[in-house]
Coordinates of C-alpha atoms and ligand atoms in Angstrom, one line a residue:
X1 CA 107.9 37.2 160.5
X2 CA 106.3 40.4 160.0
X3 CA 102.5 40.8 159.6
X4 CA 100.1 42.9 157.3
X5 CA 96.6 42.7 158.9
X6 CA 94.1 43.2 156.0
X7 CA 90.0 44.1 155.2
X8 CA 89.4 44.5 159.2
X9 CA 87.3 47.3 161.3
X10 CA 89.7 48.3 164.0
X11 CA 87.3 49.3 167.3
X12 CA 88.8 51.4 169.8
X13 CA 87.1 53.4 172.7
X14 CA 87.0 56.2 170.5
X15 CA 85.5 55.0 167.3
X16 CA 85.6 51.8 164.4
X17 CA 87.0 52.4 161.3
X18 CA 88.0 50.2 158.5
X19 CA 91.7 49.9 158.5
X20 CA 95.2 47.9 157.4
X21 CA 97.3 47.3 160.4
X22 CA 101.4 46.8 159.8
X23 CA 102.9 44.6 162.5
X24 CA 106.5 45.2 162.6
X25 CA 108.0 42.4 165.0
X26 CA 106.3 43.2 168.7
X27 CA 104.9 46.6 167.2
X28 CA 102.3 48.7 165.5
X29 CA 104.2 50.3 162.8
X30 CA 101.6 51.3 160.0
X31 CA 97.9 51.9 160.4
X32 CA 96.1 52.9 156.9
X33 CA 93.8 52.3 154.1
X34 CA 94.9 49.8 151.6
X35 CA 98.3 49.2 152.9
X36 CA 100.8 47.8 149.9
X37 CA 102.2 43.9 150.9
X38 CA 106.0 44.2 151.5
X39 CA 106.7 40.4 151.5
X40 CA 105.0 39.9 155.2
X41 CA 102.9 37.5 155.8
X42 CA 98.8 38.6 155.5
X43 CA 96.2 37.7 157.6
X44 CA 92.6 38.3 155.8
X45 CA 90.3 40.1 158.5
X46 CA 87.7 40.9 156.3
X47 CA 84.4 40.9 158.2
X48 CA 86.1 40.9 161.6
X49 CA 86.8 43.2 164.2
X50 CA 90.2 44.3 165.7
X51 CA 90.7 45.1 169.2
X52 CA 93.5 45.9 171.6
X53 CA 94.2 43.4 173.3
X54 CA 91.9 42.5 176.6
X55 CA 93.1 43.4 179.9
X56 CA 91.5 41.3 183.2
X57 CA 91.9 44.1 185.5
X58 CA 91.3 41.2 188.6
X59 CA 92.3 37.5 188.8
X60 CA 93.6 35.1 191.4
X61 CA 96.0 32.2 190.1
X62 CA 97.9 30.3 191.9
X63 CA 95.9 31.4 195.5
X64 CA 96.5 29.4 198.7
X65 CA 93.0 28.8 199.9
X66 CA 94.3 26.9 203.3
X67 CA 94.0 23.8 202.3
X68 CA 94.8 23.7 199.0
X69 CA 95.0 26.3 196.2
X70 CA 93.0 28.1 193.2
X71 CA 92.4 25.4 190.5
X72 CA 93.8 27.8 188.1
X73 CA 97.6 28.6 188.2
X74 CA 99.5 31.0 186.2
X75 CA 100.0 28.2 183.1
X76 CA 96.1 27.6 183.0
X77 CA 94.7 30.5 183.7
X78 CA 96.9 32.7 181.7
X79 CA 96.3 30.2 178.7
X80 CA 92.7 30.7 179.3
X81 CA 92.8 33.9 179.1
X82 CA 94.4 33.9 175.9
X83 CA 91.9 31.9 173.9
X84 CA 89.2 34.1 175.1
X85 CA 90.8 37.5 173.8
X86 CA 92.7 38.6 177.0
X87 CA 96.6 39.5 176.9
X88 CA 97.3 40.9 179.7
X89 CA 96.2 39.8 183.6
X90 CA 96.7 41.8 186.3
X91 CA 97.0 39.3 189.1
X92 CA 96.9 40.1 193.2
X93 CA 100.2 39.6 194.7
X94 CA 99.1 39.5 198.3
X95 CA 101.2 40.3 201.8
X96 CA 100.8 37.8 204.4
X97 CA 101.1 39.1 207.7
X98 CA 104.4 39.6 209.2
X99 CA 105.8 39.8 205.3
X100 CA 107.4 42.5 203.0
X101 CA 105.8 43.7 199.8
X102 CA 109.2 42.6 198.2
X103 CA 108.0 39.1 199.6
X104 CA 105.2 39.3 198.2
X105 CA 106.2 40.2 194.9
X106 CA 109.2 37.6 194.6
X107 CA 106.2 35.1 195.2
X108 CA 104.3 36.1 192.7
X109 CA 107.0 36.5 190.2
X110 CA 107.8 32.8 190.7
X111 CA 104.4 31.6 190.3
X112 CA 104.4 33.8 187.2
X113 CA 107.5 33.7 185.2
X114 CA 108.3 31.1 182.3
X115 CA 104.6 29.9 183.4
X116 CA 102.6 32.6 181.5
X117 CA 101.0 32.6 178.3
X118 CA 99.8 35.9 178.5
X119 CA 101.7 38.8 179.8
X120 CA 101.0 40.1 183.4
X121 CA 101.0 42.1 185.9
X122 CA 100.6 42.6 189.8
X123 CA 98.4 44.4 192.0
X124 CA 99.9 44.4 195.5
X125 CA 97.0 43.3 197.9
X126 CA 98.2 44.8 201.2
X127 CA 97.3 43.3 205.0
X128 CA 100.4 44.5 206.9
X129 CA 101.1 48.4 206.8
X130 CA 104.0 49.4 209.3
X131 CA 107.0 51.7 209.0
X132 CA 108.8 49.0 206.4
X133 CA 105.9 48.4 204.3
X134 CA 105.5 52.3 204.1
X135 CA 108.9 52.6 202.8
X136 CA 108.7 49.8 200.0
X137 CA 105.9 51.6 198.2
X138 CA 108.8 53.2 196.4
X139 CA 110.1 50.2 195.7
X140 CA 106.9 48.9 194.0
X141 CA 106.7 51.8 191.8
X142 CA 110.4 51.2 190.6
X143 CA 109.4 47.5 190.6
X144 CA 106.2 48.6 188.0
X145 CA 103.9 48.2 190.3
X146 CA 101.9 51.4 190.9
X147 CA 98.1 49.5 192.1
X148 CA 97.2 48.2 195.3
X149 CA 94.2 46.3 197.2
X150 CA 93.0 47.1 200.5
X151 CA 90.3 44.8 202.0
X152 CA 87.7 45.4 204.2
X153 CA 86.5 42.0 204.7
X154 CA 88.5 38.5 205.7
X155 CA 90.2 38.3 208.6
X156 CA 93.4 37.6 207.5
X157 CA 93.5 40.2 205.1
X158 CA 91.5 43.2 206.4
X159 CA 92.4 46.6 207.3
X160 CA 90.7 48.9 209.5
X161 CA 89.7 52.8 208.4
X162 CA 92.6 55.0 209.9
X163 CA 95.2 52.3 208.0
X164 CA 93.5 52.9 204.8
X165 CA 93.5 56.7 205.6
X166 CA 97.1 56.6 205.8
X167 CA 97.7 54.6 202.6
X168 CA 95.2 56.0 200.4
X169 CA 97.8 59.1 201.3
X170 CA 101.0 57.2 200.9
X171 CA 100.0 55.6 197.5
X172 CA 98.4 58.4 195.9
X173 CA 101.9 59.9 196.9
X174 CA 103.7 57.8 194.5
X175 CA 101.1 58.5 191.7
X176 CA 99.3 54.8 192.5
X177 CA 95.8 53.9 192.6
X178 CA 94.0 51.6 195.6
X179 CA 91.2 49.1 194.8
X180 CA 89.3 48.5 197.8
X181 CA 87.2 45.4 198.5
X182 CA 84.3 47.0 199.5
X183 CA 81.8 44.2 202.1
X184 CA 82.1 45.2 205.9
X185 CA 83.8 41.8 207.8
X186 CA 82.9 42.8 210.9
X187 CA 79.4 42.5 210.1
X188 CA 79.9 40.0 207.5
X189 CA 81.2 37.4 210.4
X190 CA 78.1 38.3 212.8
X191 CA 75.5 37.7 209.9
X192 CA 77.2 34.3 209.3
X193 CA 77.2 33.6 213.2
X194 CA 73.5 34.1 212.8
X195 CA 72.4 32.3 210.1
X196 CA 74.6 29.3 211.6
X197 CA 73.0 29.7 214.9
X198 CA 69.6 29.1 213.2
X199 CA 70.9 25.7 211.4
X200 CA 71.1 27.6 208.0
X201 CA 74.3 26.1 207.0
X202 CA 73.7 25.2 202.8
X203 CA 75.5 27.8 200.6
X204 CA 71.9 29.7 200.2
X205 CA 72.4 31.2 203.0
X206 CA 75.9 32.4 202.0
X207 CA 74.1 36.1 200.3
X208 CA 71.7 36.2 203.1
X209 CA 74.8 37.2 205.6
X210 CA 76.4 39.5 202.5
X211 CA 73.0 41.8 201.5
X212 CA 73.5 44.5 199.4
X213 CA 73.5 47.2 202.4
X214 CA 77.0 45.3 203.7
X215 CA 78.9 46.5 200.4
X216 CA 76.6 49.9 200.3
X217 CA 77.8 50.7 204.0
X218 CA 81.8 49.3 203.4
X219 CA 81.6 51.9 200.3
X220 CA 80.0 54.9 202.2
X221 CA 83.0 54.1 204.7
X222 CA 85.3 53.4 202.6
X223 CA 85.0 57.0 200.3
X224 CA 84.6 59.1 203.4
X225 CA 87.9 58.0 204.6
X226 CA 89.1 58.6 200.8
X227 CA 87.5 62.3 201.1
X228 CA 89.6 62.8 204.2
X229 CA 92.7 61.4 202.8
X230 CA 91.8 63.6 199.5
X231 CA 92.8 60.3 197.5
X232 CA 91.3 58.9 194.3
X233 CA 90.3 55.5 194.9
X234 CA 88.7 52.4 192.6
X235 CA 86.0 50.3 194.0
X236 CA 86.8 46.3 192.5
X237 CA 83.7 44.3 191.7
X238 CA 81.1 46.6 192.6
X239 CA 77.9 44.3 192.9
X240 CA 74.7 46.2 193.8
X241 CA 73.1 49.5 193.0
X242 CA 72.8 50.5 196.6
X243 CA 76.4 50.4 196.6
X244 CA 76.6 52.2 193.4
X245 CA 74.6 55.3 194.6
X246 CA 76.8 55.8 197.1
X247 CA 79.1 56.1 194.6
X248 CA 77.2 58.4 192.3
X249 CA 76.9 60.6 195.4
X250 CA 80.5 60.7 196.2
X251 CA 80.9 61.8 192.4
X252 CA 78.6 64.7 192.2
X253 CA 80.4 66.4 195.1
X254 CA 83.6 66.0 193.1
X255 CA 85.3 63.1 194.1
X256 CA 87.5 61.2 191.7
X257 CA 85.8 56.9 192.3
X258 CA 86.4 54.8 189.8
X259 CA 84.4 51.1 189.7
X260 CA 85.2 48.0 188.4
X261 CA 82.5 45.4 188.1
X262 CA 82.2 41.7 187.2
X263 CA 80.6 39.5 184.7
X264 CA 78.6 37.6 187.2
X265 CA 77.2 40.8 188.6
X266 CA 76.1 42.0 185.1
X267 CA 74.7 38.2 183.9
X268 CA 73.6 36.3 186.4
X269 CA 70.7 36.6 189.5
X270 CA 70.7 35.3 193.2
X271 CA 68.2 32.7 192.3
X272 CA 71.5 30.5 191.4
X273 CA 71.4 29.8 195.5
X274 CA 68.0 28.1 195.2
X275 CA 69.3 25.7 192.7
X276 CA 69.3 21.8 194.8
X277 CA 71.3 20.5 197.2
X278 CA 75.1 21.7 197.1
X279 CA 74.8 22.9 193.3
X280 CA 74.8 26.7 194.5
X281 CA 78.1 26.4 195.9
X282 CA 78.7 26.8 192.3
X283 CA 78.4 30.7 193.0
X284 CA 79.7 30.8 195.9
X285 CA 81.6 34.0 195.4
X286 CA 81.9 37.3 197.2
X287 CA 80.4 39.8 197.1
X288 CA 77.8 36.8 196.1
X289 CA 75.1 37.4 193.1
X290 CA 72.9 39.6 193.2
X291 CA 68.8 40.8 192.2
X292 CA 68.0 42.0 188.6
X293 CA 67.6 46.0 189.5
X294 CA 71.2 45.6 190.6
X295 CA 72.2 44.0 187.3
X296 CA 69.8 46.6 185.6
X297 CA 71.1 49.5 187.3
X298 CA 75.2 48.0 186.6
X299 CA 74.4 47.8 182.7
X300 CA 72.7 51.4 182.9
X301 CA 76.0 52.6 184.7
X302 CA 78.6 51.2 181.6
X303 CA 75.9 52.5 178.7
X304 CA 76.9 56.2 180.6
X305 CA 80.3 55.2 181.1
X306 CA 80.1 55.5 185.1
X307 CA 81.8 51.4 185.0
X308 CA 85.8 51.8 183.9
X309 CA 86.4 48.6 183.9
X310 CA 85.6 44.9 183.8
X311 CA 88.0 42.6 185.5
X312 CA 86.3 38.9 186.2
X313 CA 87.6 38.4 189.9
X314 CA 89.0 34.8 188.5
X315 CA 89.4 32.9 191.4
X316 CA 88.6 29.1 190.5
X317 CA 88.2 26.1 193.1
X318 CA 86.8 22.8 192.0
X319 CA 83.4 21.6 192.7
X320 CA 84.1 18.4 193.7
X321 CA 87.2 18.2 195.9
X322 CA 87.5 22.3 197.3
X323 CA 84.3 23.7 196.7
X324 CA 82.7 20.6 199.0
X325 CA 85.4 21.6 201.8
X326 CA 81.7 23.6 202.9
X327 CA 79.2 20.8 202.3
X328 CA 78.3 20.7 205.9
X329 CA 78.5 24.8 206.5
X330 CA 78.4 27.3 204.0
X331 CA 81.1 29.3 205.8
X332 CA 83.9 26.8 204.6
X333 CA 83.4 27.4 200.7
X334 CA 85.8 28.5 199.1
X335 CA 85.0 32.1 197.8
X336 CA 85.4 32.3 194.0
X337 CA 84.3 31.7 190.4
X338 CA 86.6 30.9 186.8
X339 CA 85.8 33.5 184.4
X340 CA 88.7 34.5 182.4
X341 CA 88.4 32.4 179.5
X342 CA 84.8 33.8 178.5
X343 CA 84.3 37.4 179.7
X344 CA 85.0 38.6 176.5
X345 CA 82.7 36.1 174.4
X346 CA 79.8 37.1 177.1
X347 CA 80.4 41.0 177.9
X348 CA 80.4 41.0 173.6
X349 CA 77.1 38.7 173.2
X350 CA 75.0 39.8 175.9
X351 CA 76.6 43.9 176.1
X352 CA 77.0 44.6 172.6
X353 CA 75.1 42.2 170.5
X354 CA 72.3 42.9 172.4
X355 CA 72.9 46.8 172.1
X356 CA 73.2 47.4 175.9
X357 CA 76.5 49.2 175.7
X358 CA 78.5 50.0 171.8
X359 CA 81.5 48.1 170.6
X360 CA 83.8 51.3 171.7
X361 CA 82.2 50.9 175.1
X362 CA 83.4 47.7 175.2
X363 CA 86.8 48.1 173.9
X364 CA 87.1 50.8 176.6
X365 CA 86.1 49.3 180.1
X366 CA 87.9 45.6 178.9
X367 CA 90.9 47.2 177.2
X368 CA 91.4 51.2 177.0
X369 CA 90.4 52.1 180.6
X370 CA 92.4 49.2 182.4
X371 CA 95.9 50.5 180.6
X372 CA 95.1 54.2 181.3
X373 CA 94.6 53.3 185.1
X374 CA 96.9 51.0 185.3
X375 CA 99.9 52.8 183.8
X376 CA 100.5 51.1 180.7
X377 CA 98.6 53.4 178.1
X378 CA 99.3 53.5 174.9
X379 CA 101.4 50.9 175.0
X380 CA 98.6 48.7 175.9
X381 CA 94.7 49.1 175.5
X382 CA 95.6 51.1 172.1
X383 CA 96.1 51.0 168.4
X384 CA 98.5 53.1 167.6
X385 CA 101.9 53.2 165.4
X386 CA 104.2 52.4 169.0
X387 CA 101.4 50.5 170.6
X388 CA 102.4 46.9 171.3
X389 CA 101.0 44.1 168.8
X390 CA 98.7 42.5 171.2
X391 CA 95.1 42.4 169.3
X392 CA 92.1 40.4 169.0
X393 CA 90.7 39.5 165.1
X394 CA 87.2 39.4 167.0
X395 CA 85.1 37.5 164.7
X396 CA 81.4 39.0 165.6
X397 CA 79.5 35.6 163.5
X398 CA 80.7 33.4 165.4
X399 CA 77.8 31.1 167.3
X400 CA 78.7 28.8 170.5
X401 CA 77.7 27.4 173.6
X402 CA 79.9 27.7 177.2
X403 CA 80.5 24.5 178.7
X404 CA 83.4 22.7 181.1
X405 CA 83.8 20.3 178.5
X406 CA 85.8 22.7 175.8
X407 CA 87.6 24.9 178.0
X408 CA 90.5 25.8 179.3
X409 CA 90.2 27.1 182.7
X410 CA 91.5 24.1 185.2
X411 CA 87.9 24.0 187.4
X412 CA 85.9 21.3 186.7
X413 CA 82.9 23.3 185.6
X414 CA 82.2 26.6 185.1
X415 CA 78.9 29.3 186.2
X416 CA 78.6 30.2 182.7
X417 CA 77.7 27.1 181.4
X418 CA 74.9 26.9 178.5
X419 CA 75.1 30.5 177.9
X420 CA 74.7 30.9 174.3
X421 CA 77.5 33.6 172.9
X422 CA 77.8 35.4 170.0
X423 CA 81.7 36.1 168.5
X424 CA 84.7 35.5 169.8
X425 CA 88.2 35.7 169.6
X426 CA 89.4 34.3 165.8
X427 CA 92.8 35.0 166.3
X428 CA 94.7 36.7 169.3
X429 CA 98.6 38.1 168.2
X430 CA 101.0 38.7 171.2
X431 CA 103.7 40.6 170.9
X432 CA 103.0 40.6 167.1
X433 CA 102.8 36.7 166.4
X434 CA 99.4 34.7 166.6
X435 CA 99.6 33.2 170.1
X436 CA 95.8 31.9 169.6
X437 CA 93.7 30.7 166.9
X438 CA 90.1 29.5 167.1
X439 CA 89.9 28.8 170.4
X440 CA 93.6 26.8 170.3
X441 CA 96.9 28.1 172.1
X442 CA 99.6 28.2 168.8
X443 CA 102.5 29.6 171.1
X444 CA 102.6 28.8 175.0
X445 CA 104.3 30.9 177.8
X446 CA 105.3 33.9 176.0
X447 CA 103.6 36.4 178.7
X448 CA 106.1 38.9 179.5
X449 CA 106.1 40.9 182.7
X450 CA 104.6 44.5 182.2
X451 CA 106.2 47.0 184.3
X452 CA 103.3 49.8 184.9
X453 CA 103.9 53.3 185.3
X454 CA 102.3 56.3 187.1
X455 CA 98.2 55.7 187.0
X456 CA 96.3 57.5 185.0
X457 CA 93.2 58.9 186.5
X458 CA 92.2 61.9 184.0
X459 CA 91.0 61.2 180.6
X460 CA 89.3 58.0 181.3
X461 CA 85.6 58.8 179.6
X462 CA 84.7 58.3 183.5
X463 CA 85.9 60.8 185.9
Ligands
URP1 O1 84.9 35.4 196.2 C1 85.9 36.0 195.7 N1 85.7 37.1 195.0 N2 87.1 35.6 196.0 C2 88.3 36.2 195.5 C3 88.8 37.2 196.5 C4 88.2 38.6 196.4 O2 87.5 39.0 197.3 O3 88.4 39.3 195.4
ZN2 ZN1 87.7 41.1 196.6
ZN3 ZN1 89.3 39.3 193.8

């Protein structure tokens, strides 16, 4: 059935305006004033908003975490992300050592497909770069996958500065973009040596062996080698100001960074790890939280659109049962939050509502931004006549409370918990049909596969 979206202010990056939208079976076909009813059915948006659909530009389902994996799988975490506003994940599909990329990717195309209720997308999170995996990058493109991580921390995953030299070159070769996990794991490990050696072993001490100056030093590294290599690169869930200058430096000498931050870095302080007991595990994440002029200086950065995007780093582990795998040393917690389901709901209440950042603002860094760099603009993070029918009927009234007990996400609790929010997502249509209502899935495992295209890195307000 065909749609006619009535009495709604459609927000994009640009600007709001009050318009009808015609929904054609999965596409924009008619934007306009006062659109005539041709026999479609008519949704009543009067007083709400209308934005393209929400992209999480970072989340983890279906993870193996050793000895077990993320809470959240695709079929969860996808429906998660639906009720909160988001239609589109872009998840990691991560190389083991001594695997392909193709490997990789057939994994994470069976944890995806026929699971999703969302659509999606992969990053490919490389840890093995040889002669083969040098080779495949061509194949990813043709496979629609044009974005990669690189990580500079974890053992298993890490990769040293003249491998990221020569794939910042390879990638940006084939028109891709790296994100780089910016927290330097050679010193990361030695600071956790040291706090262990001293008997520090509750999850307090977990920021104490990741300050600030770890990420500040992995991004200083970590854009040098990108000047060399004369690449762009993104910077994923940028935590501290000291870290950000860096960036701001690289910049003003001309060089293209982009930065995606977090939720958690914008809304909550490291004085969650002096909460009781084991209760801090709870934000046991990494990079972990972080002081108020970080947060400060992060909200200053979007309101001069220096963030591009806000992805929520979803990766969920149960308190009781994985988190707890670290009771006795902090070391052995599982590194992660749940997020998906609410970062619109909070960016809106505590970014817009409280007149941090503009409505467009947010439309851009959680929707416009994330297609453009990601290769899927305008048929995502747009509307436009051609634009796929994935939109949010935001409605900006709405009053509520975050708590485990009502959501969707798998973990059995969540950070955000008692944070008051303002709006939410009313309705969310995918692929033109309404796929969520009020907080309810209506249709399940839709999600398609998006295949991206070549990144765009100009004409993101942020260069
Ligand atoms: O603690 C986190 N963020 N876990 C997920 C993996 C990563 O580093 O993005
Ligand atoms: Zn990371
Ligand atoms: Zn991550």
């Amino acid at each position: 059935m065909d749609l006619l979206i009535k009495g709604g202010t459609i927000v994009t990056a640009e600007k709001s305006t009050g318009m009808d939208i015609r929904i054609e079976g999965d596409k924009i076909t008619e934007l306009g004033c006062n659109l005539p009813v041709k026999g479609e059915k008519v949704i009543d948006a009067t007083g709400k908003l209308i934005f393209p659909g929400f992209i999480d530009t970072h989340t983890h389902f279906d993870l193996d975490a050793g000895d077990f994996f993320t809470a959240d799988d695709f079929e969860s975490g996808t429906k998660a992300a639906l009720v909160g506003g988001t239609t589109m994940v872009l998840d990691f599909a991560t190389q083991n050592r001594g695997e392909t990329l193709k490997e990789a990717l057939l994994n994470w195309h069976k944890k995806a497909e026929g699971n999703s209720s969302c659509h999606y997308g992969f990053h490919m999170s490389i840890s093995d770069w040889n002669e083969i995996t040098k080779r495949e990058l061509k194949e990813m493109t043709a496979a629609g996958v044009t974005s990669y991580k690189l990580y500079m921390a974890y053992d298993n995953l890490k990769v040293h500065a003249g491998i990221m030299y020569e794939i910042l070159k390879a990638v940006k070769e084939e028109g891709g973009i790296i994100g780089v996990h910016c927290e330097n794991g050679d010193l990361v490990n030695t600071l956790i040596r040291e706090q262990k050696a001293l008997g520090h072993l509750s999850p307090k001490w977990h920021p104490i062996s990741r300050p600030a100056e770890v990420e500040a030093e992995a991004v200083n590294q970590l854009l040098t080698v990108a000047k060399l290599a004369e690449a762009p690169v993104n910077i994923v869930h940028l935590s501290t100001k000291k870290g950000y200058q860096v960036v701001e430096a690289a910049r003003a000498t001309g060089q293209q960074v982009f930065v995606e931050t977090c939720p958690q870095y914008l809304l909550m302080e490291d004085s969650r790890y002096e909460l009781d007991g084991f209760e801090s595990a709870k934000y046991v994440l990494s990079p972990p939280l972080r002081k108020k002029e970080d947060i400060e200086c992060l909200w200053k950065a979007w309101k001069d659109d220096k963030i591009d995007t806000i992805g929520t780093d979803h990766c969920s582990f149960h308190y009781k049962g994985q988190k707890d795998r670290g009771i006795h040393d902090f070391s052995k917690i599982p590194n992660g939050i749940p997020g998906v389901e609410h970062r619109p709901a909070l960016l809106y209440t505590y970014g817009v509502t409280e007149q941090k950042i503009t409505a467009e603002q947010f439309c851009a860094a959680l929707s416009t931004n994330p297609a453009k760099l990601f290769g899927m603009y305008p048929q995502k993070g747009a509307i436009e006549v051609g634009s796929d029918a994935d939109l949010v009927i935001w409605d900006p009234e709405y009053r509520g409370i975050i708590t485990a007990g009502e959501q969707l996400q798998k973990a059995d609790y969540t950070p955000y918990e008692g944070f008051a929010v303002t709006g939410r997502a009313d309705k969310v249509l995918l692929q033109g049909k309404v796929a969520a209502d009020q907080g309810k899935v209506t249709i399940e495992k839709a999600g398609r596969y998006v295949h991206r295209g070549p990144c765009q890195k100009t004409g993101l307000k942020v260069e």
